[in-house]
Amino acid sequence: MVAKLISSPSNPIIKDIKALEMRKRRKETGLFIVEGLRSVIEGVELGATLKYIAFHAESAEKPELQKCVEYCEKCKGLAMEVTSEILAKLSHKDNPQSVIGVFEQRLSSLKYVDPQKSKCWVVLEQVRDPGNLGTILRTVDAIGADGVILVEQCCDPYSVEAVRATMGSVFSVAIVQTTRDDFIEWRKGWAGDVIGTTLQTSVDFREVTPKGPILLLMGNEQMGLSDALREITTTCIRLPMNGRADSLNLSVATGIALYAMLEPWKK
Ligand code: SAM
């Protein structure tokens, strides 16, 4: 295992990695930061391109870490042994992770979504909260759905906060980006049900057994699902609100609707 030793937090490579906290820089480079050995291993096992791995001397002997470093070399990336101070700078936590990876992003487009081979896609319209987006990616992975389609301006699935919330699922779930107009056009070729979720319907989610493959449409945290997307659904469902809260958190609503729609259809 060959690793470069870096001890200065002002090293240009460390500064470049730190700059990936900015969306603009992630867009320019196509790279993103992953914190923690467990999530880095997930990326390695799923064949994502690893450009940098930074680790503390304490982790150097771990066989899993050594596997990641060898993989980084195969990807023509750079492995670096760094100080606690550098890891703290890169992971802004009081208790920083002892391993940081920098991977290439894998954003996809609608032309790679094959309805014939699909089971279920979650469609998020203008999702704003990275914690919600990361949690939804993790849930999509857990239930074994195909992926997420991000419609219009959404928060970045590769921000540190979103990636952290995915707990490694950022590597196993397909992420597609599109505009509202392109999505509406593309939806015309979808043979299965298109389920909208909204508070503005009286259809209880338990009354619906969808015909697959499914598109599950979720609205923005403040504005809900737009009229334009509501108009292209085959049906809209509501999760009953029995207390004083007027709506569910987006990621919670996605989790409940996803299990409710996908599980009966699989049987
Ligand atoms: N003020 C927004 C509205 O009136 O739609 C609330 C948006 S809610 C926080 C974000 C998204 O979560 C909604 O667009 C919908 O997709 C989903 N959602 C939340 N609670 C829901 C419920 N009880 N039934 C169906 N969908 C729900």
PDB file of C-alpha atoms and ligand atoms in Angstrom:
ATOM      1  CA  MET A   1       0.000   0.000   0.000  1.00  0.00           C
ATOM      2  CA  VAL A   2       1.508   3.324  -1.073  1.00  0.00           C
ATOM      3  CA  ALA A   3       0.010   6.442   0.491  1.00  0.00           C
ATOM      4  CA  LYS A   4       1.163  10.037   0.371  1.00  0.00           C
ATOM      5  CA  LEU A   5       1.696  11.570   3.828  1.00  0.00           C
ATOM      6  CA  ILE A   6      -0.003  14.946   4.245  1.00  0.00           C
ATOM      7  CA  SER A   7       0.167  16.929   7.472  1.00  0.00           C
ATOM      8  CA  SER A   8      -0.581  20.499   6.416  1.00  0.00           C
ATOM      9  CA  PRO A   9      -4.257  21.546   6.307  1.00  0.00           C
ATOM     10  CA  SER A  10      -3.290  24.158   3.722  1.00  0.00           C
ATOM     11  CA  ASN A  11      -2.041  21.505   1.277  1.00  0.00           C
ATOM     12  CA  PRO A  12      -3.638  22.307  -2.138  1.00  0.00           C
ATOM     13  CA  ILE A  13      -5.175  18.821  -2.482  1.00  0.00           C
ATOM     14  CA  ILE A  14      -6.847  19.169   0.920  1.00  0.00           C
ATOM     15  CA  LYS A  15      -8.111  22.622  -0.084  1.00  0.00           C
ATOM     16  CA  ASP A  16      -9.521  21.177  -3.327  1.00  0.00           C
ATOM     17  CA  ILE A  17     -11.362  18.450  -1.410  1.00  0.00           C
ATOM     18  CA  LYS A  18     -12.668  20.970   1.123  1.00  0.00           C
ATOM     19  CA  ALA A  19     -13.972  23.100  -1.770  1.00  0.00           C
ATOM     20  CA  LEU A  20     -16.268  20.193  -2.751  1.00  0.00           C
ATOM     21  CA  GLU A  21     -18.548  21.372   0.039  1.00  0.00           C
ATOM     22  CA  MET A  22     -19.655  24.025  -2.454  1.00  0.00           C
ATOM     23  CA  ARG A  23     -22.268  22.990  -5.018  1.00  0.00           C
ATOM     24  CA  LYS A  24     -20.542  25.045  -7.725  1.00  0.00           C
ATOM     25  CA  ARG A  25     -17.291  23.148  -7.251  1.00  0.00           C
ATOM     26  CA  ARG A  26     -19.060  19.761  -7.206  1.00  0.00           C
ATOM     27  CA  LYS A  27     -20.724  20.672 -10.479  1.00  0.00           C
ATOM     28  CA  GLU A  28     -17.450  21.749 -12.091  1.00  0.00           C
ATOM     29  CA  THR A  29     -15.511  18.643 -11.027  1.00  0.00           C
ATOM     30  CA  GLY A  30     -18.258  15.988 -10.996  1.00  0.00           C
ATOM     31  CA  LEU A  31     -16.849  14.813  -7.638  1.00  0.00           C
ATOM     32  CA  PHE A  32     -18.304  14.458  -4.140  1.00  0.00           C
ATOM     33  CA  ILE A  33     -17.212  13.691  -0.580  1.00  0.00           C
ATOM     34  CA  VAL A  34     -18.126  10.504   1.300  1.00  0.00           C
ATOM     35  CA  GLU A  35     -17.460  10.261   5.032  1.00  0.00           C
ATOM     36  CA  GLY A  36     -16.671   7.061   6.907  1.00  0.00           C
ATOM     37  CA  LEU A  37     -15.139   3.726   5.996  1.00  0.00           C
ATOM     38  CA  ARG A  38     -18.492   1.930   5.751  1.00  0.00           C
ATOM     39  CA  SER A  39     -19.846   4.269   3.099  1.00  0.00           C
ATOM     40  CA  VAL A  40     -16.532   4.360   1.232  1.00  0.00           C
ATOM     41  CA  ILE A  41     -16.550   0.532   1.083  1.00  0.00           C
ATOM     42  CA  GLU A  42     -20.071   0.681  -0.379  1.00  0.00           C
ATOM     43  CA  GLY A  43     -18.754   2.882  -3.193  1.00  0.00           C
ATOM     44  CA  VAL A  44     -15.799   0.572  -3.792  1.00  0.00           C
ATOM     45  CA  GLU A  45     -17.971  -2.565  -3.869  1.00  0.00           C
ATOM     46  CA  LEU A  46     -20.369  -0.936  -6.327  1.00  0.00           C
ATOM     47  CA  GLY A  47     -17.564   0.124  -8.658  1.00  0.00           C
ATOM     48  CA  ALA A  48     -17.770   3.921  -8.276  1.00  0.00           C
ATOM     49  CA  THR A  49     -14.593   5.732  -9.307  1.00  0.00           C
ATOM     50  CA  LEU A  50     -12.568   6.684  -6.231  1.00  0.00           C
ATOM     51  CA  LYS A  51     -10.376   9.741  -6.904  1.00  0.00           C
ATOM     52  CA  TYR A  52      -9.034  10.342  -3.369  1.00  0.00           C
ATOM     53  CA  ILE A  53      -9.003   8.494  -0.092  1.00  0.00           C
ATOM     54  CA  ALA A  54      -7.766  10.255   3.063  1.00  0.00           C
ATOM     55  CA  PHE A  55      -7.319   8.244   6.253  1.00  0.00           C
ATOM     56  CA  HIS A  56      -5.779   8.491   9.698  1.00  0.00           C
ATOM     57  CA  ALA A  57      -2.749   6.350  10.653  1.00  0.00           C
ATOM     58  CA  GLU A  58      -4.992   4.562  13.207  1.00  0.00           C
ATOM     59  CA  SER A  59      -7.027   3.023  10.371  1.00  0.00           C
ATOM     60  CA  ALA A  60      -4.067   2.196   8.141  1.00  0.00           C
ATOM     61  CA  GLU A  61      -3.827  -1.452   9.213  1.00  0.00           C
ATOM     62  CA  LYS A  62      -7.516  -2.270   8.724  1.00  0.00           C
ATOM     63  CA  PRO A  63      -7.888  -4.786   5.881  1.00  0.00           C
ATOM     64  CA  GLU A  64     -11.033  -3.010   4.579  1.00  0.00           C
ATOM     65  CA  LEU A  65      -9.125   0.271   4.391  1.00  0.00           C
ATOM     66  CA  GLN A  66      -6.245  -1.419   2.570  1.00  0.00           C
ATOM     67  CA  LYS A  67      -8.729  -2.837   0.055  1.00  0.00           C
ATOM     68  CA  CYS A  68     -10.083   0.696  -0.551  1.00  0.00           C
ATOM     69  CA  VAL A  69      -6.563   2.091  -1.007  1.00  0.00           C
ATOM     70  CA  GLU A  70      -5.711  -0.628  -3.560  1.00  0.00           C
ATOM     71  CA  TYR A  71      -8.954   0.117  -5.365  1.00  0.00           C
ATOM     72  CA  CYS A  72      -8.135   3.854  -5.350  1.00  0.00           C
ATOM     73  CA  GLU A  73      -4.808   3.045  -7.028  1.00  0.00           C
ATOM     74  CA  LYS A  74      -6.676   1.007  -9.672  1.00  0.00           C
ATOM     75  CA  CYS A  75      -8.886   4.046 -10.304  1.00  0.00           C
ATOM     76  CA  LYS A  76      -5.672   6.084 -10.737  1.00  0.00           C
ATOM     77  CA  GLY A  77      -6.666   8.059  -7.640  1.00  0.00           C
ATOM     78  CA  LEU A  78      -4.540   9.248  -4.750  1.00  0.00           C
ATOM     79  CA  ALA A  79      -4.383   7.661  -1.278  1.00  0.00           C
ATOM     80  CA  MET A  80      -3.310   9.975   1.550  1.00  0.00           C
ATOM     81  CA  GLU A  81      -2.463   9.386   5.178  1.00  0.00           C
ATOM     82  CA  VAL A  82      -3.513  12.567   6.981  1.00  0.00           C
ATOM     83  CA  THR A  83      -3.667  14.061  10.489  1.00  0.00           C
ATOM     84  CA  SER A  84      -6.719  14.308  12.794  1.00  0.00           C
ATOM     85  CA  GLU A  85      -6.669  18.057  12.171  1.00  0.00           C
ATOM     86  CA  ILE A  86      -7.115  17.516   8.412  1.00  0.00           C
ATOM     87  CA  LEU A  87      -9.898  14.983   8.917  1.00  0.00           C
ATOM     88  CA  ALA A  88     -11.653  17.435  11.245  1.00  0.00           C
ATOM     89  CA  LYS A  89     -11.315  20.153   8.602  1.00  0.00           C
ATOM     90  CA  LEU A  90     -12.780  17.887   5.920  1.00  0.00           C
ATOM     91  CA  SER A  91     -15.662  16.445   7.894  1.00  0.00           C
ATOM     92  CA  HIS A  92     -16.752  19.321  10.140  1.00  0.00           C
ATOM     93  CA  LYS A  93     -17.752  17.112  12.982  1.00  0.00           C
ATOM     94  CA  ASP A  94     -16.587  17.244  16.604  1.00  0.00           C
ATOM     95  CA  ASN A  95     -15.939  13.585  16.221  1.00  0.00           C
ATOM     96  CA  PRO A  96     -14.586  13.347  12.672  1.00  0.00           C
ATOM     97  CA  GLN A  97     -14.621  10.172  10.635  1.00  0.00           C
ATOM     98  CA  SER A  98     -11.233   8.522  10.248  1.00  0.00           C
ATOM     99  CA  VAL A  99     -11.714   7.936   6.512  1.00  0.00           C
ATOM    100  CA  ILE A 100     -12.889  10.300   3.760  1.00  0.00           C
ATOM    101  CA  GLY A 101     -13.388   9.282   0.132  1.00  0.00           C
ATOM    102  CA  VAL A 102     -13.860  11.456  -2.930  1.00  0.00           C
ATOM    103  CA  PHE A 103     -15.827   9.748  -5.711  1.00  0.00           C
ATOM    104  CA  GLU A 104     -17.105  10.604  -9.172  1.00  0.00           C
ATOM    105  CA  GLN A 105     -20.824  11.425  -9.346  1.00  0.00           C
ATOM    106  CA  ARG A 106     -23.102   9.186 -11.399  1.00  0.00           C
ATOM    107  CA  LEU A 107     -26.095  11.280 -12.428  1.00  0.00           C
ATOM    108  CA  SER A 108     -28.280   9.786 -15.108  1.00  0.00           C
ATOM    109  CA  SER A 109     -30.969  10.955 -17.518  1.00  0.00           C
ATOM    110  CA  LEU A 110     -34.450   9.777 -18.504  1.00  0.00           C
ATOM    111  CA  LYS A 111     -33.226   8.100 -21.675  1.00  0.00           C
ATOM    112  CA  TYR A 112     -31.603   5.403 -19.504  1.00  0.00           C
ATOM    113  CA  VAL A 113     -34.811   4.599 -17.615  1.00  0.00           C
ATOM    114  CA  ASP A 114     -36.347   1.532 -19.236  1.00  0.00           C
ATOM    115  CA  PRO A 115     -40.032   1.170 -18.226  1.00  0.00           C
ATOM    116  CA  GLN A 116     -39.934  -2.503 -19.295  1.00  0.00           C
ATOM    117  CA  LYS A 117     -37.222  -3.232 -16.734  1.00  0.00           C
ATOM    118  CA  SER A 118     -38.601  -0.982 -13.998  1.00  0.00           C
ATOM    119  CA  LYS A 119     -40.541  -1.769 -10.857  1.00  0.00           C
ATOM    120  CA  CYS A 120     -40.880   1.637  -9.226  1.00  0.00           C
ATOM    121  CA  TRP A 121     -39.301   5.082  -9.456  1.00  0.00           C
ATOM    122  CA  VAL A 122     -39.808   7.867  -6.911  1.00  0.00           C
ATOM    123  CA  VAL A 123     -40.267  11.236  -8.606  1.00  0.00           C
ATOM    124  CA  LEU A 124     -39.341  14.242  -6.464  1.00  0.00           C
ATOM    125  CA  GLU A 125     -40.503  17.633  -7.628  1.00  0.00           C
ATOM    126  CA  GLN A 126     -38.260  20.484  -6.440  1.00  0.00           C
ATOM    127  CA  VAL A 127     -37.098  18.758  -3.268  1.00  0.00           C
ATOM    128  CA  ARG A 128     -35.268  21.376  -1.204  1.00  0.00           C
ATOM    129  CA  ASP A 129     -33.998  19.665   1.937  1.00  0.00           C
ATOM    130  CA  PRO A 130     -30.839  17.548   1.499  1.00  0.00           C
ATOM    131  CA  GLY A 131     -31.679  15.535   4.619  1.00  0.00           C
ATOM    132  CA  ASN A 132     -35.035  14.576   3.058  1.00  0.00           C
ATOM    133  CA  LEU A 133     -33.391  13.670  -0.246  1.00  0.00           C
ATOM    134  CA  GLY A 134     -30.708  11.528   1.402  1.00  0.00           C
ATOM    135  CA  THR A 135     -33.265   9.750   3.580  1.00  0.00           C
ATOM    136  CA  ILE A 136     -35.449   9.047   0.526  1.00  0.00           C
ATOM    137  CA  LEU A 137     -32.473   7.574  -1.376  1.00  0.00           C
ATOM    138  CA  ARG A 138     -31.829   5.284   1.570  1.00  0.00           C
ATOM    139  CA  THR A 139     -35.504   4.226   1.703  1.00  0.00           C
ATOM    140  CA  VAL A 140     -35.601   3.591  -2.060  1.00  0.00           C
ATOM    141  CA  ASP A 141     -32.555   1.362  -1.658  1.00  0.00           C
ATOM    142  CA  ALA A 142     -34.072  -0.439   1.341  1.00  0.00           C
ATOM    143  CA  ILE A 143     -37.318  -1.335  -0.432  1.00  0.00           C
ATOM    144  CA  GLY A 144     -35.514  -2.294  -3.635  1.00  0.00           C
ATOM    145  CA  ALA A 145     -37.089   0.329  -5.904  1.00  0.00           C
ATOM    146  CA  ASP A 146     -35.202   1.431  -9.001  1.00  0.00           C
ATOM    147  CA  GLY A 147     -34.250   4.993  -8.209  1.00  0.00           C
ATOM    148  CA  VAL A 148     -35.169   8.627  -7.916  1.00  0.00           C
ATOM    149  CA  ILE A 149     -36.093  11.103 -10.644  1.00  0.00           C
ATOM    150  CA  LEU A 150     -35.358  14.709  -9.650  1.00  0.00           C
ATOM    151  CA  VAL A 151     -37.701  17.101 -11.431  1.00  0.00           C
ATOM    152  CA  GLU A 152     -36.789  20.791 -11.924  1.00  0.00           C
ATOM    153  CA  GLN A 153     -34.507  22.626  -9.454  1.00  0.00           C
ATOM    154  CA  CYS A 154     -33.760  20.253  -6.573  1.00  0.00           C
ATOM    155  CA  CYS A 155     -31.144  20.259  -3.833  1.00  0.00           C
ATOM    156  CA  ASP A 156     -27.935  18.448  -4.704  1.00  0.00           C
ATOM    157  CA  PRO A 157     -27.978  14.677  -3.994  1.00  0.00           C
ATOM    158  CA  TYR A 158     -24.177  14.886  -3.719  1.00  0.00           C
ATOM    159  CA  SER A 159     -24.035  17.529  -0.954  1.00  0.00           C
ATOM    160  CA  VAL A 160     -22.308  16.369   2.225  1.00  0.00           C
ATOM    161  CA  GLU A 161     -25.603  16.458   4.148  1.00  0.00           C
ATOM    162  CA  ALA A 162     -27.552  14.432   1.563  1.00  0.00           C
ATOM    163  CA  VAL A 163     -24.780  11.851   1.146  1.00  0.00           C
ATOM    164  CA  ARG A 164     -24.489  11.486   4.923  1.00  0.00           C
ATOM    165  CA  ALA A 165     -28.244  10.800   5.181  1.00  0.00           C
ATOM    166  CA  THR A 166     -28.047   8.081   2.508  1.00  0.00           C
ATOM    167  CA  MET A 167     -25.679   5.993   4.700  1.00  0.00           C
ATOM    168  CA  GLY A 168     -24.005   4.638   1.552  1.00  0.00           C
ATOM    169  CA  SER A 169     -27.178   4.187  -0.524  1.00  0.00           C
ATOM    170  CA  VAL A 170     -26.066   7.077  -2.766  1.00  0.00           C
ATOM    171  CA  PHE A 171     -24.083   4.418  -4.652  1.00  0.00           C
ATOM    172  CA  SER A 172     -26.805   1.811  -5.099  1.00  0.00           C
ATOM    173  CA  VAL A 173     -29.742   3.951  -6.205  1.00  0.00           C
ATOM    174  CA  ALA A 174     -29.989   5.453  -9.700  1.00  0.00           C
ATOM    175  CA  ILE A 175     -30.399   9.247  -9.664  1.00  0.00           C
ATOM    176  CA  VAL A 176     -31.944  10.889 -12.707  1.00  0.00           C
ATOM    177  CA  GLN A 177     -32.246  14.648 -13.281  1.00  0.00           C
ATOM    178  CA  THR A 178     -34.753  16.256 -15.602  1.00  0.00           C
ATOM    179  CA  THR A 179     -36.946  19.283 -16.245  1.00  0.00           C
ATOM    180  CA  ARG A 180     -40.700  19.296 -15.630  1.00  0.00           C
ATOM    181  CA  ASP A 181     -41.475  19.613 -19.357  1.00  0.00           C
ATOM    182  CA  ASP A 182     -39.199  16.716 -20.332  1.00  0.00           C
ATOM    183  CA  PHE A 183     -40.643  14.558 -17.572  1.00  0.00           C
ATOM    184  CA  ILE A 184     -44.233  15.249 -18.683  1.00  0.00           C
ATOM    185  CA  GLU A 185     -43.333  14.331 -22.256  1.00  0.00           C
ATOM    186  CA  TRP A 186     -41.456  11.181 -21.225  1.00  0.00           C
ATOM    187  CA  ARG A 187     -44.295  10.031 -18.944  1.00  0.00           C
ATOM    188  CA  LYS A 188     -46.477   9.511 -22.064  1.00  0.00           C
ATOM    189  CA  GLY A 189     -44.499   6.305 -22.704  1.00  0.00           C
ATOM    190  CA  TRP A 190     -45.112   4.928 -19.189  1.00  0.00           C
ATOM    191  CA  ALA A 191     -47.530   1.961 -19.240  1.00  0.00           C
ATOM    192  CA  GLY A 192     -48.000   1.484 -15.473  1.00  0.00           C
ATOM    193  CA  ASP A 193     -49.679   3.669 -12.876  1.00  0.00           C
ATOM    194  CA  VAL A 194     -48.508   7.164 -12.019  1.00  0.00           C
ATOM    195  CA  ILE A 195     -49.433   7.800  -8.389  1.00  0.00           C
ATOM    196  CA  GLY A 196     -49.458  11.351  -7.064  1.00  0.00           C
ATOM    197  CA  THR A 197     -49.364  12.059  -3.340  1.00  0.00           C
ATOM    198  CA  THR A 198     -51.246  15.091  -2.149  1.00  0.00           C
ATOM    199  CA  LEU A 199     -53.368  16.456   0.632  1.00  0.00           C
ATOM    200  CA  GLN A 200     -55.844  17.720  -1.965  1.00  0.00           C
ATOM    201  CA  THR A 201     -57.589  14.378  -2.623  1.00  0.00           C
ATOM    202  CA  SER A 202     -60.007  12.228  -0.689  1.00  0.00           C
ATOM    203  CA  VAL A 203     -58.585   8.911  -1.961  1.00  0.00           C
ATOM    204  CA  ASP A 204     -57.151   7.020   1.018  1.00  0.00           C
ATOM    205  CA  PHE A 205     -53.888   5.256   0.078  1.00  0.00           C
ATOM    206  CA  ARG A 206     -55.339   1.939   1.340  1.00  0.00           C
ATOM    207  CA  GLU A 207     -58.007   2.007  -1.400  1.00  0.00           C
ATOM    208  CA  VAL A 208     -55.434   1.852  -4.197  1.00  0.00           C
ATOM    209  CA  THR A 209     -53.655  -1.208  -5.599  1.00  0.00           C
ATOM    210  CA  PRO A 210     -51.474   0.099  -8.391  1.00  0.00           C
ATOM    211  CA  LYS A 211     -50.630  -1.533 -11.682  1.00  0.00           C
ATOM    212  CA  GLY A 212     -46.863  -1.677 -12.115  1.00  0.00           C
ATOM    213  CA  PRO A 213     -44.451  -0.377 -13.040  1.00  0.00           C
ATOM    214  CA  ILE A 214     -45.087   2.554 -10.723  1.00  0.00           C
ATOM    215  CA  LEU A 215     -44.083   6.182 -10.789  1.00  0.00           C
ATOM    216  CA  LEU A 216     -44.653   7.664  -7.314  1.00  0.00           C
ATOM    217  CA  LEU A 217     -44.828  11.457  -7.432  1.00  0.00           C
ATOM    218  CA  MET A 218     -43.898  13.489  -4.340  1.00  0.00           C
ATOM    219  CA  GLY A 219     -44.268  17.267  -4.041  1.00  0.00           C
ATOM    220  CA  ASN A 220     -42.090  20.055  -2.737  1.00  0.00           C
ATOM    221  CA  GLU A 221     -41.849  20.572   1.046  1.00  0.00           C
ATOM    222  CA  GLN A 222     -43.675  23.939   0.978  1.00  0.00           C
ATOM    223  CA  MET A 223     -45.777  23.971  -2.198  1.00  0.00           C
ATOM    224  CA  GLY A 224     -46.720  20.305  -2.543  1.00  0.00           C
ATOM    225  CA  LEU A 225     -47.173  18.678  -5.964  1.00  0.00           C
ATOM    226  CA  SER A 226     -47.688  21.136  -8.833  1.00  0.00           C
ATOM    227  CA  ASP A 227     -50.892  21.117 -10.893  1.00  0.00           C
ATOM    228  CA  ALA A 228     -48.804  20.207 -13.955  1.00  0.00           C
ATOM    229  CA  LEU A 229     -47.665  16.948 -12.355  1.00  0.00           C
ATOM    230  CA  ARG A 230     -51.006  16.237 -10.723  1.00  0.00           C
ATOM    231  CA  GLU A 231     -52.613  16.353 -14.174  1.00  0.00           C
ATOM    232  CA  ILE A 232     -50.446  13.509 -15.497  1.00  0.00           C
ATOM    233  CA  THR A 233     -51.209  11.040 -12.689  1.00  0.00           C
ATOM    234  CA  THR A 234     -53.450   8.017 -13.082  1.00  0.00           C
ATOM    235  CA  THR A 235     -54.548   8.525  -9.474  1.00  0.00           C
ATOM    236  CA  CYS A 236     -53.688  10.657  -6.446  1.00  0.00           C
ATOM    237  CA  ILE A 237     -53.558   9.292  -2.903  1.00  0.00           C
ATOM    238  CA  ARG A 238     -53.674  10.832   0.544  1.00  0.00           C
ATOM    239  CA  LEU A 239     -52.231   9.526   3.802  1.00  0.00           C
ATOM    240  CA  PRO A 240     -54.919  10.273   6.427  1.00  0.00           C
ATOM    241  CA  MET A 241     -54.041  13.054   8.863  1.00  0.00           C
ATOM    242  CA  ASN A 242     -55.798  12.283  12.140  1.00  0.00           C
ATOM    243  CA  GLY A 243     -54.140  14.700  14.548  1.00  0.00           C
ATOM    244  CA  ARG A 244     -53.396  18.419  14.399  1.00  0.00           C
ATOM    245  CA  ALA A 245     -50.397  18.245  12.030  1.00  0.00           C
ATOM    246  CA  ASP A 246     -51.469  19.385   8.574  1.00  0.00           C
ATOM    247  CA  SER A 247     -48.981  17.262   6.613  1.00  0.00           C
ATOM    248  CA  LEU A 248     -46.244  14.657   6.977  1.00  0.00           C
ATOM    249  CA  ASN A 249     -42.577  15.340   6.446  1.00  0.00           C
ATOM    250  CA  LEU A 250     -41.687  14.593   2.795  1.00  0.00           C
ATOM    251  CA  SER A 251     -39.319  11.702   3.518  1.00  0.00           C
ATOM    252  CA  VAL A 252     -41.741  10.103   5.975  1.00  0.00           C
ATOM    253  CA  ALA A 253     -44.614  10.409   3.466  1.00  0.00           C
ATOM    254  CA  THR A 254     -42.388   8.893   0.751  1.00  0.00           C
ATOM    255  CA  GLY A 255     -41.478   5.935   2.956  1.00  0.00           C
ATOM    256  CA  ILE A 256     -45.083   5.151   3.867  1.00  0.00           C
ATOM    257  CA  ALA A 257     -46.425   5.605   0.324  1.00  0.00           C
ATOM    258  CA  LEU A 258     -43.584   3.582  -1.180  1.00  0.00           C
ATOM    259  CA  TYR A 259     -44.164   0.551   1.044  1.00  0.00           C
ATOM    260  CA  ALA A 260     -47.933   0.830   0.637  1.00  0.00           C
ATOM    261  CA  MET A 261     -47.788   1.014  -3.169  1.00  0.00           C
ATOM    262  CA  LEU A 262     -44.933  -1.383  -3.887  1.00  0.00           C
ATOM    263  CA  GLU A 263     -45.485  -4.249  -1.474  1.00  0.00           C
ATOM    264  CA  PRO A 264     -49.054  -5.261  -2.598  1.00  0.00           C
ATOM    265  CA  TRP A 265     -48.050  -5.018  -6.244  1.00  0.00           C
ATOM    266  CA  LYS A 266     -45.095  -7.390  -5.748  1.00  0.00           C
ATOM    267  CA  LYS A 267     -47.382 -10.182  -4.441  1.00  0.00           C
TER     268      LYS A 267
HETATM  269  N1  SAM B   1     -48.133  22.494   2.125  1.00  0.00           N
HETATM  270  C1  SAM B   1     -47.865  21.369   1.296  1.00  0.00           C
HETATM  271  C2  SAM B   1     -49.146  20.910   0.592  1.00  0.00           C
HETATM  272  O1  SAM B   1     -50.186  21.520   0.801  1.00  0.00           O
HETATM  273  O2  SAM B   1     -49.084  19.968  -0.178  1.00  0.00           O
HETATM  274  C3  SAM B   1     -47.300  20.275   2.149  1.00  0.00           C
HETATM  275  C4  SAM B   1     -46.244  19.569   1.456  1.00  0.00           C
HETATM  276  S1  SAM B   1     -45.690  18.114   2.282  1.00  0.00           S
HETATM  277  C5  SAM B   1     -44.702  18.704   3.552  1.00  0.00           C
HETATM  278  C6  SAM B   1     -44.530  17.515   1.066  1.00  0.00           C
HETATM  279  C7  SAM B   1     -45.034  16.378   0.261  1.00  0.00           C
HETATM  280  O3  SAM B   1     -45.145  15.206   1.070  1.00  0.00           O
HETATM  281  C8  SAM B   1     -46.365  16.547  -0.394  1.00  0.00           C
HETATM  282  O4  SAM B   1     -46.304  17.247  -1.600  1.00  0.00           O
HETATM  283  C9  SAM B   1     -46.764  15.104  -0.624  1.00  0.00           C
HETATM  284  O5  SAM B   1     -46.092  14.581  -1.742  1.00  0.00           O
HETATM  285  C10 SAM B   1     -46.243  14.437   0.614  1.00  0.00           C
HETATM  286  N2  SAM B   1     -47.218  14.388   1.722  1.00  0.00           N
HETATM  287  C11 SAM B   1     -47.064  14.869   2.968  1.00  0.00           C
HETATM  288  N3  SAM B   1     -48.128  14.563   3.732  1.00  0.00           N
HETATM  289  C12 SAM B   1     -48.978  13.884   2.941  1.00  0.00           C
HETATM  290  C13 SAM B   1     -50.258  13.272   3.144  1.00  0.00           C
HETATM  291  N4  SAM B   1     -50.866  13.312   4.320  1.00  0.00           N
HETATM  292  N5  SAM B   1     -50.832  12.613   2.111  1.00  0.00           N
HETATM  293  C14 SAM B   1     -50.228  12.533   0.918  1.00  0.00           C
HETATM  294  N6  SAM B   1     -49.031  13.096   0.657  1.00  0.00           N
HETATM  295  C15 SAM B   1     -48.400  13.745   1.653  1.00  0.00           C
END
